[in-house]
Short mmCIF file of C-alpha atoms in Angstrom, two decimals:
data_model
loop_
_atom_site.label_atom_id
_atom_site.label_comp_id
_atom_site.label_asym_id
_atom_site.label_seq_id
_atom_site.Cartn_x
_atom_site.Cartn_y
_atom_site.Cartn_z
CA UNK A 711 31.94 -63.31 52.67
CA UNK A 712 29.79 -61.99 49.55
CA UNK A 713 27.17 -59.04 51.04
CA UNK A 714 23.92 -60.38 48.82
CA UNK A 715 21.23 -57.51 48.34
CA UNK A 716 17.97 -59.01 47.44
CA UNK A 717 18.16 -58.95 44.18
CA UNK A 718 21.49 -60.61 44.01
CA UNK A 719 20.36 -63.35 46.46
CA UNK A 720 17.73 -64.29 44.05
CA UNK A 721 20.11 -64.83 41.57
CA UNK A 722 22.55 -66.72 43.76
CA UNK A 723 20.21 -69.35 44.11
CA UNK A 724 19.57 -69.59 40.59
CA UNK A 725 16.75 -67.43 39.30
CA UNK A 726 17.59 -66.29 36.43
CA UNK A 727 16.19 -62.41 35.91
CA UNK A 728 16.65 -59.79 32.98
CA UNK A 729 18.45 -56.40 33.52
CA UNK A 730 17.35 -52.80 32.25
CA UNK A 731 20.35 -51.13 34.23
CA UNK A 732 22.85 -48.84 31.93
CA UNK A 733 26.07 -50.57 32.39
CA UNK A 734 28.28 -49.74 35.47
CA UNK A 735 30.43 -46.69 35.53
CA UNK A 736 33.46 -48.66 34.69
CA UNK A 737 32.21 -49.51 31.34
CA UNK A 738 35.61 -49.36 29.50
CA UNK A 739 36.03 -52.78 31.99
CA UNK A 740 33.47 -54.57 30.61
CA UNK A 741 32.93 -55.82 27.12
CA UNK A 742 29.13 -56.42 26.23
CA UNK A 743 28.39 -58.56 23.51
CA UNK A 744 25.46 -59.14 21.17
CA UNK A 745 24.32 -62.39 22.23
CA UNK A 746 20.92 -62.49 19.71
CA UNK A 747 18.27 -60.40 18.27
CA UNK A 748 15.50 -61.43 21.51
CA UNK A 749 15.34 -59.35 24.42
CA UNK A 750 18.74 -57.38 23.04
CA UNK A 751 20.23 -53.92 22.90
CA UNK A 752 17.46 -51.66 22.45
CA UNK A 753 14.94 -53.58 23.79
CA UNK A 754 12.19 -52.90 26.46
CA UNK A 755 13.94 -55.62 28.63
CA UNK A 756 17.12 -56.26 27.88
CA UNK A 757 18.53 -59.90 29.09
CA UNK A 758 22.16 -59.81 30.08
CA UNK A 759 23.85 -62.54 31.11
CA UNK A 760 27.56 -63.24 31.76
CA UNK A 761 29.34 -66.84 30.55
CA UNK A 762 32.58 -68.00 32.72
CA UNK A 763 34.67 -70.58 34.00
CA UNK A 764 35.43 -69.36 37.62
CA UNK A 765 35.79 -72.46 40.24
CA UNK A 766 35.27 -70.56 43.47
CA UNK A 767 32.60 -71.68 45.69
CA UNK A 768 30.92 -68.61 46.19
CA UNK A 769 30.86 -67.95 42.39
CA UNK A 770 29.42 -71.35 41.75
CA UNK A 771 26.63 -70.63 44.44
CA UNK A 772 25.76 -67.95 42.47
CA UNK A 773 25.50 -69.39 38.93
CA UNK A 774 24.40 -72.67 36.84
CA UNK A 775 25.92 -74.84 35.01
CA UNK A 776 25.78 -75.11 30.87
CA UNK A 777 28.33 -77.48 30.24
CA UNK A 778 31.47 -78.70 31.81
CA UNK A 779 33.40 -75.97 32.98
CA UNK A 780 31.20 -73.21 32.16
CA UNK A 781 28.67 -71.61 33.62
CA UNK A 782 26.17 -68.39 33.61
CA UNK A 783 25.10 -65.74 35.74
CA UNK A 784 23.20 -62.48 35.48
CA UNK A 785 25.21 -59.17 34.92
CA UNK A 786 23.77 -57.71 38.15
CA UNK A 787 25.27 -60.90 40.01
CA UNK A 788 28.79 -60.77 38.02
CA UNK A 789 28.98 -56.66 39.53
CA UNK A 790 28.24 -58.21 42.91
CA UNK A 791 30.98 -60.68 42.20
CA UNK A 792 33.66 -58.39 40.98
CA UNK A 793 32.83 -55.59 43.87
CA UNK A 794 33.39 -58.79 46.17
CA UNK A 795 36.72 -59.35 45.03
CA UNK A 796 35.74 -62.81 43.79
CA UNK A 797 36.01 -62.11 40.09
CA UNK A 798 37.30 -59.55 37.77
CA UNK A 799 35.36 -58.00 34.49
CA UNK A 800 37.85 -59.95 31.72
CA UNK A 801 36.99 -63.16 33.60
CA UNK A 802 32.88 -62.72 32.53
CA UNK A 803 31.76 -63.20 28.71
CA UNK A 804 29.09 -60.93 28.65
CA UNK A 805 25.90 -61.37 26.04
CA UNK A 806 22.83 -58.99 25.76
CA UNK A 807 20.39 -60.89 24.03
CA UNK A 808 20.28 -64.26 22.91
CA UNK A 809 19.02 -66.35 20.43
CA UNK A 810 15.82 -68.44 20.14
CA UNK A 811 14.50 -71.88 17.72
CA UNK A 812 11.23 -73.55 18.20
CA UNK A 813 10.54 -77.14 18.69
CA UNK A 814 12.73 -78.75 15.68
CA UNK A 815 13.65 -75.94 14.08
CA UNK A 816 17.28 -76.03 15.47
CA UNK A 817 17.82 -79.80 14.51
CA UNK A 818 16.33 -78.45 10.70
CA UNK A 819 18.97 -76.06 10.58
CA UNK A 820 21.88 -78.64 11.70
CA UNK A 821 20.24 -81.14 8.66
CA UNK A 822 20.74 -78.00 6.50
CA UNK A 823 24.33 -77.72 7.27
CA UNK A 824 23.45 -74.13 8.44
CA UNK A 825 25.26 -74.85 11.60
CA UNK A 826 28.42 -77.09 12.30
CA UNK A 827 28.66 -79.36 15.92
CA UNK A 828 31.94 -78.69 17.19
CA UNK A 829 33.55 -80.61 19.77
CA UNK A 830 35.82 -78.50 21.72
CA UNK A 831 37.21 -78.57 25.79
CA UNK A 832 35.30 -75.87 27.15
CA UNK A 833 37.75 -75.05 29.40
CA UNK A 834 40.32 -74.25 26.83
CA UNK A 835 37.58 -72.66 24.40
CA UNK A 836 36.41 -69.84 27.04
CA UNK A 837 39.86 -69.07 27.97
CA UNK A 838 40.92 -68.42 24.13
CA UNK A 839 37.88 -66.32 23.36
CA UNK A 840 38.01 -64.20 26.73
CA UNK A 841 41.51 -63.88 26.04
CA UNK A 842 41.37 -62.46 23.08
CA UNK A 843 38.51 -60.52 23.70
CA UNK A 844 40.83 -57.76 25.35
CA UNK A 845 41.87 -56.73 21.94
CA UNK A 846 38.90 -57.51 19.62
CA UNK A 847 37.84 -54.99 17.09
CA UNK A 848 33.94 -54.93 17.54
CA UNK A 849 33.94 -53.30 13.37
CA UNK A 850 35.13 -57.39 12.68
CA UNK A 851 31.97 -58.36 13.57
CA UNK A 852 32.99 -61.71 15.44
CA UNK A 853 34.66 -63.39 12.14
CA UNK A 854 38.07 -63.68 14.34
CA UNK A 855 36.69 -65.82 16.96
CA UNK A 856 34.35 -67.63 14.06
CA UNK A 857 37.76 -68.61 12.23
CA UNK A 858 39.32 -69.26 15.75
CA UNK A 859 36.40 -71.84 16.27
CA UNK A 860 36.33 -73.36 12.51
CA UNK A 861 40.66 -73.77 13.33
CA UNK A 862 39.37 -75.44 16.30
CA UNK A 863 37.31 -78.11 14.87
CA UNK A 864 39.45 -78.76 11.75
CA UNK A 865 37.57 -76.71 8.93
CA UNK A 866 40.46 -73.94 8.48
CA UNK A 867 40.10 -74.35 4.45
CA UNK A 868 36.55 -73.99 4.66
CA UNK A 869 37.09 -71.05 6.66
CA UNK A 870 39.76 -69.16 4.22
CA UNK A 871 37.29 -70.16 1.22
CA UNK A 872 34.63 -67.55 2.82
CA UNK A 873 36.97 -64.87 4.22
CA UNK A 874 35.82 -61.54 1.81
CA UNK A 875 33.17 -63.20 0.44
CA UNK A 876 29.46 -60.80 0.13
CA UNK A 877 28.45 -62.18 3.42
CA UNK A 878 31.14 -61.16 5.52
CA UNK A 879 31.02 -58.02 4.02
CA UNK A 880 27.37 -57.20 4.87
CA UNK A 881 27.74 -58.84 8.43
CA UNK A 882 30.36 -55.88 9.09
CA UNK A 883 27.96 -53.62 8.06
CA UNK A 884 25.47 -54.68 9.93
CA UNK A 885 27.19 -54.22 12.81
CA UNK A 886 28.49 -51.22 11.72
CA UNK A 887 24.82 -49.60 11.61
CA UNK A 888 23.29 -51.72 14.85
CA UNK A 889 26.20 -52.70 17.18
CA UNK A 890 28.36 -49.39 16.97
CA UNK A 891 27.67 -45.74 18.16
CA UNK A 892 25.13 -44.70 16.12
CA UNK A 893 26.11 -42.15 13.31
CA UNK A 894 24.51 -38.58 13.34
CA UNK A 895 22.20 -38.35 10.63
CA UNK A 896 20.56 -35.05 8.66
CA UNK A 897 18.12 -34.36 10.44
CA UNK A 898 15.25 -31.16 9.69
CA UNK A 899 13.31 -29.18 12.66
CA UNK A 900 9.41 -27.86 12.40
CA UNK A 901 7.61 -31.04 10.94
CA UNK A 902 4.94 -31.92 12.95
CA UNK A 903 3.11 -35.28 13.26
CA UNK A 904 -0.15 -36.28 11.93
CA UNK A 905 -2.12 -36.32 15.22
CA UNK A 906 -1.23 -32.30 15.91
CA UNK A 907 -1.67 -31.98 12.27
CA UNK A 908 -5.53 -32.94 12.62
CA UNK A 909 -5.87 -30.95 15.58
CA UNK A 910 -5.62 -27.89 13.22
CA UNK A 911 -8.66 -25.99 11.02
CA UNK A 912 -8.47 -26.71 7.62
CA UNK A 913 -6.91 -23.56 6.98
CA UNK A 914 -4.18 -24.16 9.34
CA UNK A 915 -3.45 -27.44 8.12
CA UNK A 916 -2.96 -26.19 4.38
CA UNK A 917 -0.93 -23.69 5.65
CA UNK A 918 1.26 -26.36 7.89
CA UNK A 919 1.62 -28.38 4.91
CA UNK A 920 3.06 -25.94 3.12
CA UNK A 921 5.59 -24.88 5.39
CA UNK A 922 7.07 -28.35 6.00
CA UNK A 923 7.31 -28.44 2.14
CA UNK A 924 8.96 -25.50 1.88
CA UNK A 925 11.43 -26.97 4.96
CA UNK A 926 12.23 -29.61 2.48
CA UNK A 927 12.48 -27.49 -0.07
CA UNK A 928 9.81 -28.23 -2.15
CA UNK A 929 6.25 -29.17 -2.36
CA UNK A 930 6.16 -33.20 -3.16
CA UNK A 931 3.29 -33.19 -5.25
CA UNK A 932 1.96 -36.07 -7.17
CA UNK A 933 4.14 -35.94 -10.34
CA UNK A 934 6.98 -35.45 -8.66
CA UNK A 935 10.20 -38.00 -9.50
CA UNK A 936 12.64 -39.01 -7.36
CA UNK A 937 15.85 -40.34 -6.87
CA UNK A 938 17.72 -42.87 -4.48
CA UNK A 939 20.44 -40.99 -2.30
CA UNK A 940 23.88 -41.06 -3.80
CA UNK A 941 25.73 -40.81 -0.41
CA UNK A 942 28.74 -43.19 0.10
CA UNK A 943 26.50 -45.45 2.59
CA UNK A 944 23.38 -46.10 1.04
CA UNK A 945 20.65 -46.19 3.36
CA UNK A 946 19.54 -49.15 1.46
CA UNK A 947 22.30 -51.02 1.88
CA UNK A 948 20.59 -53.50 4.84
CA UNK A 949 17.21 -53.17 4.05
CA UNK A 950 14.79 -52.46 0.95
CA UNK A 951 17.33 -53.13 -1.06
CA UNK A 952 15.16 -52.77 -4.13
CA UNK A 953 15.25 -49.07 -3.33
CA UNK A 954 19.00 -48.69 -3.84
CA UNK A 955 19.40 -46.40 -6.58
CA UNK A 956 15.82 -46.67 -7.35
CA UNK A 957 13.60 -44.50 -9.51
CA UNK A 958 10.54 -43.13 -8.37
CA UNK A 959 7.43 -41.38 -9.13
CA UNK A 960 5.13 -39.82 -6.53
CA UNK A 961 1.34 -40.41 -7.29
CA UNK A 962 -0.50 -39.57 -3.83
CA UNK A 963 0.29 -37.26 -1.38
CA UNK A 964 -2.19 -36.27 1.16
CA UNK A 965 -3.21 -36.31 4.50
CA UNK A 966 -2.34 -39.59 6.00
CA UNK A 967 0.19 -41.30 3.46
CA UNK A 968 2.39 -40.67 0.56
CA UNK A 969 2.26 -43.23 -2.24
CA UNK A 970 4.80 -43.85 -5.27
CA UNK A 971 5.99 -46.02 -7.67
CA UNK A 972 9.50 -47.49 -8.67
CA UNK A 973 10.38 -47.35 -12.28
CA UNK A 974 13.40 -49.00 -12.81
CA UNK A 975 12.95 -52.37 -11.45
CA UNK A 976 11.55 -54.74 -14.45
CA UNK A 977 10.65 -58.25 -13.40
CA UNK A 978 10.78 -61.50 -15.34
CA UNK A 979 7.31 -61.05 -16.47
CA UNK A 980 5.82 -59.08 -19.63
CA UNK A 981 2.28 -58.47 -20.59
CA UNK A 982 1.09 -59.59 -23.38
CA UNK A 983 -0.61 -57.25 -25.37
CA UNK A 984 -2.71 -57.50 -28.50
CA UNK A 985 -3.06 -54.60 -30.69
CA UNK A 986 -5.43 -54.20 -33.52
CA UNK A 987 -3.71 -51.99 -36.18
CA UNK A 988 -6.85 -49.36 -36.87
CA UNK A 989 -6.03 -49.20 -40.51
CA UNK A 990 -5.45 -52.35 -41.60
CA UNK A 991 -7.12 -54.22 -38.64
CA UNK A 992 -4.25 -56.71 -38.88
CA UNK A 993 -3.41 -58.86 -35.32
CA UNK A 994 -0.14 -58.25 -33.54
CA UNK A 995 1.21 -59.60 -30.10
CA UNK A 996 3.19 -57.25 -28.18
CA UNK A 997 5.08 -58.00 -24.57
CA UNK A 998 5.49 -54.55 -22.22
CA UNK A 999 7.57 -55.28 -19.26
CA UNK A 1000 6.02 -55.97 -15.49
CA UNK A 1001 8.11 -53.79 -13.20
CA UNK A 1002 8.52 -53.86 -9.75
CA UNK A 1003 6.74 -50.65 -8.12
CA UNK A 1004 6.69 -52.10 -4.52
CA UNK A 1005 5.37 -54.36 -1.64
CA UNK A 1006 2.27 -52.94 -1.31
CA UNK A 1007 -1.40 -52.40 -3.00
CA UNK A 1008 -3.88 -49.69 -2.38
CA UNK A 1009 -7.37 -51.25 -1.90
CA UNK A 1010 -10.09 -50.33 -5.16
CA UNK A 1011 -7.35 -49.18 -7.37
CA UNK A 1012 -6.33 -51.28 -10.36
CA UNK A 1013 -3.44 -53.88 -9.81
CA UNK A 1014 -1.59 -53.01 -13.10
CA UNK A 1015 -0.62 -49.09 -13.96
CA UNK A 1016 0.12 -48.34 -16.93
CA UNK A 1017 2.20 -45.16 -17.83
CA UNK A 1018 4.07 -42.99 -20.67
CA UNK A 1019 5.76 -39.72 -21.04
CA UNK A 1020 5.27 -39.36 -25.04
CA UNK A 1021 4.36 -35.79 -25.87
CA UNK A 1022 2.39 -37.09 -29.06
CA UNK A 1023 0.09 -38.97 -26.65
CA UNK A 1024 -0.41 -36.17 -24.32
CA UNK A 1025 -1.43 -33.91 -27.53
CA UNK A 1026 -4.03 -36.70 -28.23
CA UNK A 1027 -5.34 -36.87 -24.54
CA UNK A 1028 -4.30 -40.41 -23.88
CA UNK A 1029 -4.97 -40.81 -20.15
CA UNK A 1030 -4.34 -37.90 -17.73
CA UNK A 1031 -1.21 -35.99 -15.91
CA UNK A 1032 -0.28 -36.58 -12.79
CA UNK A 1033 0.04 -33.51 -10.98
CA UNK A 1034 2.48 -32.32 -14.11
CA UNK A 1035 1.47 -31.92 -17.63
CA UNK A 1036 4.78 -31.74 -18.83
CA UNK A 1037 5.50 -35.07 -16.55
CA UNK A 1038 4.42 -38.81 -16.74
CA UNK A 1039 0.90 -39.28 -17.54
CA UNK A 1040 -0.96 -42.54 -16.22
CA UNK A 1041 -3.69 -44.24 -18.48
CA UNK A 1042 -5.78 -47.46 -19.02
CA UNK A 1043 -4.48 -50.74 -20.70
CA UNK A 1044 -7.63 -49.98 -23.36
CA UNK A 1045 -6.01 -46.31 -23.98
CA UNK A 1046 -2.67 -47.78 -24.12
CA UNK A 1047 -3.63 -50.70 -27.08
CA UNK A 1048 -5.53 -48.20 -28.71
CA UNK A 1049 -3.05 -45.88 -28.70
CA UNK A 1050 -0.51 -48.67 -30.52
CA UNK A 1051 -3.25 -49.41 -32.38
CA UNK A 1052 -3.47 -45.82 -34.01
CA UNK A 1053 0.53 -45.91 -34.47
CA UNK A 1054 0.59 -42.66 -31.90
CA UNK A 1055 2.85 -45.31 -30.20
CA UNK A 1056 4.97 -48.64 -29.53
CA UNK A 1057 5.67 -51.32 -26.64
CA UNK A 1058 8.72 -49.28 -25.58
CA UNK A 1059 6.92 -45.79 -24.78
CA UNK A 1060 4.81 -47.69 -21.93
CA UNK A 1061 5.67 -48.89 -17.86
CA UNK A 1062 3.54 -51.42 -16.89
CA UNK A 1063 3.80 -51.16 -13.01
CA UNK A 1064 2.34 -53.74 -9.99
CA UNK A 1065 2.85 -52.77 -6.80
CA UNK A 1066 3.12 -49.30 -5.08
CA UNK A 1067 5.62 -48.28 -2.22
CA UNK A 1068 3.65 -46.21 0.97
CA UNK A 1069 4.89 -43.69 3.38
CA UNK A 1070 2.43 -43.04 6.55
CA UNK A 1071 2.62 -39.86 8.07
CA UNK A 1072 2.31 -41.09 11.52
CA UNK A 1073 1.51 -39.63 15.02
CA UNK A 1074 4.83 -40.63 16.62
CA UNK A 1075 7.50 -39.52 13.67
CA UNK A 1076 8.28 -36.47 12.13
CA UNK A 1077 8.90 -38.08 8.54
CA UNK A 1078 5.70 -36.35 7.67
CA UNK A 1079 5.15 -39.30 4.26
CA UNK A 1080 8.28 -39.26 2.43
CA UNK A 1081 8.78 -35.04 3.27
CA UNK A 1082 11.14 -35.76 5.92
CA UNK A 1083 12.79 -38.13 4.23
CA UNK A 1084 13.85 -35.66 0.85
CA UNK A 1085 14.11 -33.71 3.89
CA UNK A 1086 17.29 -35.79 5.33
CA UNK A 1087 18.40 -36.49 1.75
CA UNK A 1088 17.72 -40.13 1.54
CA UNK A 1089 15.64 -39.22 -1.66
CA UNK A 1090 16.29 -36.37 -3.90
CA UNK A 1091 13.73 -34.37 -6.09
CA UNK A 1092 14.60 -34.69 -9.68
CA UNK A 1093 14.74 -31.56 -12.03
CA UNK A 1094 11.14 -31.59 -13.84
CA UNK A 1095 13.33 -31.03 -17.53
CA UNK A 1096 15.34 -34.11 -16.76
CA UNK A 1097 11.93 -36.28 -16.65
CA UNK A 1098 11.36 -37.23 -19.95
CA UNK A 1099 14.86 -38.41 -21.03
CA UNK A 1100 14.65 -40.60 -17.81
CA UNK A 1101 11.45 -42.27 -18.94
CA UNK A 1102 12.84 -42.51 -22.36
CA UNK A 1103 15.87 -44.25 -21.07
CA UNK A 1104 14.08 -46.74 -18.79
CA UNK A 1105 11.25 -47.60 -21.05
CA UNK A 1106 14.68 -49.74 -22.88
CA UNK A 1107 14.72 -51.86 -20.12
CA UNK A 1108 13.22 -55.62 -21.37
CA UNK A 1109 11.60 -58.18 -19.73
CA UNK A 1110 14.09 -59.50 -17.03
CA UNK A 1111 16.06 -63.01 -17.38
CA UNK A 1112 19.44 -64.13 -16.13
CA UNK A 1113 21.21 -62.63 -19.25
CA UNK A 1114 19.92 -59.38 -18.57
CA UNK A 1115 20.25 -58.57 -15.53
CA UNK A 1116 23.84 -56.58 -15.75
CA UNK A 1117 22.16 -54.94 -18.87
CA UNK A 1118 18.99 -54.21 -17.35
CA UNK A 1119 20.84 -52.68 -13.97
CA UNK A 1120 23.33 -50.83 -15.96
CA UNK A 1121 20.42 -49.33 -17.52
CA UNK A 1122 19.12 -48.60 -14.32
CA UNK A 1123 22.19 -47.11 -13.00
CA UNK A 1124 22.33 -44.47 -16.11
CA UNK A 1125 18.94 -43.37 -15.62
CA UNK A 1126 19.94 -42.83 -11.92
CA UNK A 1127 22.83 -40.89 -12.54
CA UNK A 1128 21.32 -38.58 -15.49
CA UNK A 1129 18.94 -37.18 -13.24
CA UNK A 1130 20.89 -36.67 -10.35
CA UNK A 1131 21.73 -32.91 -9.66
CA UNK A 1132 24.85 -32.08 -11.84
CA UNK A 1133 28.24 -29.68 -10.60
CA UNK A 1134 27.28 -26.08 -10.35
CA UNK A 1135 23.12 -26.82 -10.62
CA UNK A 1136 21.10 -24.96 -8.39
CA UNK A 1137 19.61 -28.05 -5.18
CA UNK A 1138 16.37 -27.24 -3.81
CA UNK A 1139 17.49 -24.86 -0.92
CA UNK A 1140 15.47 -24.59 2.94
CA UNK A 1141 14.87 -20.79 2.86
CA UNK A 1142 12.50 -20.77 -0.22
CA UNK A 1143 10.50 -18.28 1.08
CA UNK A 1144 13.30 -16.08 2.13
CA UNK A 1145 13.58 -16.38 6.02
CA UNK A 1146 16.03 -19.18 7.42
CA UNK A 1147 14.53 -22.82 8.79
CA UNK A 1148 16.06 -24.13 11.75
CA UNK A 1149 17.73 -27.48 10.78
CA UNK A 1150 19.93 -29.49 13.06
CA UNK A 1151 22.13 -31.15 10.57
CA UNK A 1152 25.52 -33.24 11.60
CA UNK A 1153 27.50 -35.00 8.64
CA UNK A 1154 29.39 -37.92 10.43
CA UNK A 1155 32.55 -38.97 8.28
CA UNK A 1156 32.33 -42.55 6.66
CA UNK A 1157 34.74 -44.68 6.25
CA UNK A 1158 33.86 -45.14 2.24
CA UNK A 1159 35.45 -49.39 3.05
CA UNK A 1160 34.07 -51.49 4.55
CA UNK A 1161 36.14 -52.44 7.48
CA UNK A 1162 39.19 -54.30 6.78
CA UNK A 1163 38.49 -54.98 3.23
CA UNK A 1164 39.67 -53.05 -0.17
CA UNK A 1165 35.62 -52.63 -1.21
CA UNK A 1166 33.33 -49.40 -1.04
CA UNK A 1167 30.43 -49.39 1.12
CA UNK A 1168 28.43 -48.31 -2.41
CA UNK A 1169 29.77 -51.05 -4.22
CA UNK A 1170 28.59 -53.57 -1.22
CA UNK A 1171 24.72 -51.87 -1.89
CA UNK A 1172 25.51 -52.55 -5.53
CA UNK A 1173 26.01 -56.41 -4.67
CA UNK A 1174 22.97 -56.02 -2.32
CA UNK A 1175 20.42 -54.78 -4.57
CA UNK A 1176 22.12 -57.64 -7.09
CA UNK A 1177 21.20 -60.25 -4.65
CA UNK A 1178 17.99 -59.39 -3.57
CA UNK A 1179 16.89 -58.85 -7.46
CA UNK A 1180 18.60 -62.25 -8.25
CA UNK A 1181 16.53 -63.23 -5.54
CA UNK A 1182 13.37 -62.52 -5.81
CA UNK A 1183 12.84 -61.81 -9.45
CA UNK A 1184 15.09 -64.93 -10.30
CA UNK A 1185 14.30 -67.48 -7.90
CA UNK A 1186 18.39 -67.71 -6.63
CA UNK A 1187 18.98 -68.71 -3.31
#
């Protein structure tokens, strides 16, 4: 007979419990799949349960029924099982996680045609999947045995219609980034968190501060633009999208929270502005662009920013610098009509901006605001001379509309590139003031594909930022 501890009593008779144990030591025996995003991999309690179609007694004792011919029982109770000599690792189907609806919302989803009913023998359906589970490639992200099914029930065509299509694509690389072994990431040493921050004098903290700047290689004041990483995987490729190759300028940075704006992501509304010509006093209607500058809004500061870079308004004092003189200046919607209004400028040498985009400097991380992230070269600082052409170049971009978009992202893209670091230019280095920084930093080698397909990873986060301005800004679902 079966030797039940406790635990594994409890769950013969049908109590169904969750698991925190590491898998056994035979792990290459057992194949654990993602079963949902609730109680999953990486959570605090992890639910693990194990699907089969085993008729012995003693294995039936020990599970409960789902539907004819299959079953469940808990991982810790499948072990048991297999130690026994009842059962055998390829004979489980083993989930971590599962998948939750509310009252309804299932049956809305069905209505939706989000889901199709199939009507399969169970029997035969288990068999085929655990059979070919032996030789699965996990990087396929289930689309075999979803194909296997849609054969199953008829819809083959429907099937072969979607094979390569965006979604597949970014379901493999979602997998690749949250089912796989995790890749090794740049990653610096010596920036401390907020709470032993504050625990400092004043003098100390100034002093900390600029250390970890120097560790990153320079001081990210406001003024300061930066760039989306150009590595092969975007980091952006799965979520924030709108940061994918995004433009942006740094106008807070202090104790608690870094705060900055994106530039290069114009929406489909303008701002109507009317300008009073001073000499003539003639009426004119003029539409500025609304761009995108994030999710966020800082509490008592206006909703709309208004910006330039134009070296004929800076000589006339219209608004102020932002950390750099020689950099983007910020000013009122007033200084900005009166400014038209003089003929010191036009529509096109003004951002209109809503939203801002906030890093915290938190007590757990070591980000430090968006430090640690220049740091592991998710952003890069752009060269201070390459400022003003990049303003120049964005301030093209129009009002957005379905027309525009490939204009207004190839735009975007140009800008992007321009101020990335060219061949032979000098990057900010990590021993600026001359003694070495300890930096852990492991480069894992990317596949540039995505798996099984002829398409780049960084054309993929093209698509993606595509989609999510489509949208959002558009209204496309």
């Amino acid at each position: 007979g079966i030797k039940w501890p406790e635990e594994g009593k409890k769950r013969a008779e049908g109590t169904k419990e969750t698991s925190t144990e590491a898998p056994p030591k035979q792990e290459d025996q057992w194949k654990i799949w993602f079963g949902g995003d609730v109680q999953s991999f990486g959570s605090f309690n992890p639910s693990i349960i194990c699907l089969h179609s085993l008729e012995s007694k003693a294995v039936k004792r020990a599970s409960i029924p789902v539907m004819k011919d299959i079953m469940w029982t808990t991982f810790d109770t499948a072990k048991i099982l297999v130690e026994s000599g009842e059962a055998k690792p390829d004979d489980f189907w083993t989930f971590c996680g599962y998948a939750g609806w509310g009252p309804g919302q299932l049956m809305g989803e069905l209505e939706r045609k989000s889901w199709y009913m199939a009507a399969a023998d169970s029997q035969t359906l288990l068999k085929e999947l655990a059979r070919t589970a032996s030789f699965a490639d996990p990087r396929a992200a289930g689309l075999d045995y979803w194909n296997l099914l849609m054969g199953m029930i008829g819809r083959e065509d429907a099937a072969a219609a979607s094979s390569g299509s965006f979604e597949d694509l970014m379901l493999k690389e979602w997998v690749r980034a949250n089912l796989l072994p995790p890749e090794k990431k740049r990653a610096a040493a010596g920036f401390l968190s907020t709470q032993e921050v504050m625990k400092m004098s004043e003098v100390e903290q100034i002093l900390q501060r600029a250390s970890q700047a120097s560790r990153a290689g320079i001081a990210l004041a406001p003024g300061t633009l930066l760039r989306a990483s150009d590595d092969a995987h975007s980091p952006f490729l799965l979520d924030n999208q709108y940061f994918h190759k995004s433009i942006l300028l740094i106008v807070v940075d202090d104790a608690e929270k870094t705060v900055g704006v994106i530039l290069n992501r114009p929406t489909t509304k303008g701002i109507e502005v009317i300008v009073q010509d001073t000499k003539t006093r003639a009426r004119r209607t003029s539409k500025v662009p609304l761009r995108f500058g994030g999710e966020y809004a800082v509490k008592d500061s206006p909703s709309l920013r208004w910006y330039h870079c134009s070296p004929q308004m800076k000589a006339e004092k219209v608004g102020t610098d932002i950390g750099k003189k020689d950099g983007v200046w910020e000013c009122t919607a007033e200084e900005a009509k009166r400014a038209m209004g003089d003929g010191l400028a036009g529509p096109n040498d003004f951002m209109v901006v809503s939203g801002v985009s906030v890093w915290t400097k938190g007590e757990k991380g070591i980000a430090r605001g968006i430090q640690g992230e220049v740091a592991q070269g998710i952003f890069q600082v752009v060269p201070q001379r390459l400022v003003a052409s990049a303003f120049k170049l964005l301030c093209m971009q129009g009002v957005l509309d379905k027309a525009k978009v490939r204009a207004s992202l190839g735009l975007s893209d140009s800008a992007w590139r321009a101020v990335g670091a060219k061949d032979g230019e000098e990057r900010p280095s990590d021993d600026t003031d001359g003694t070495k920084k300890e930096e852990v930093v492991v480069e894992a080698e990317v596949d540039p594909f995505v798996f099984d397909s002829q398409v780049k990873v960084k054309t993929l986060a093209d698509d993606a930022l595509r989609s999510w301005i489509s949208t959002f800004f558009l209204g496309d679902y």
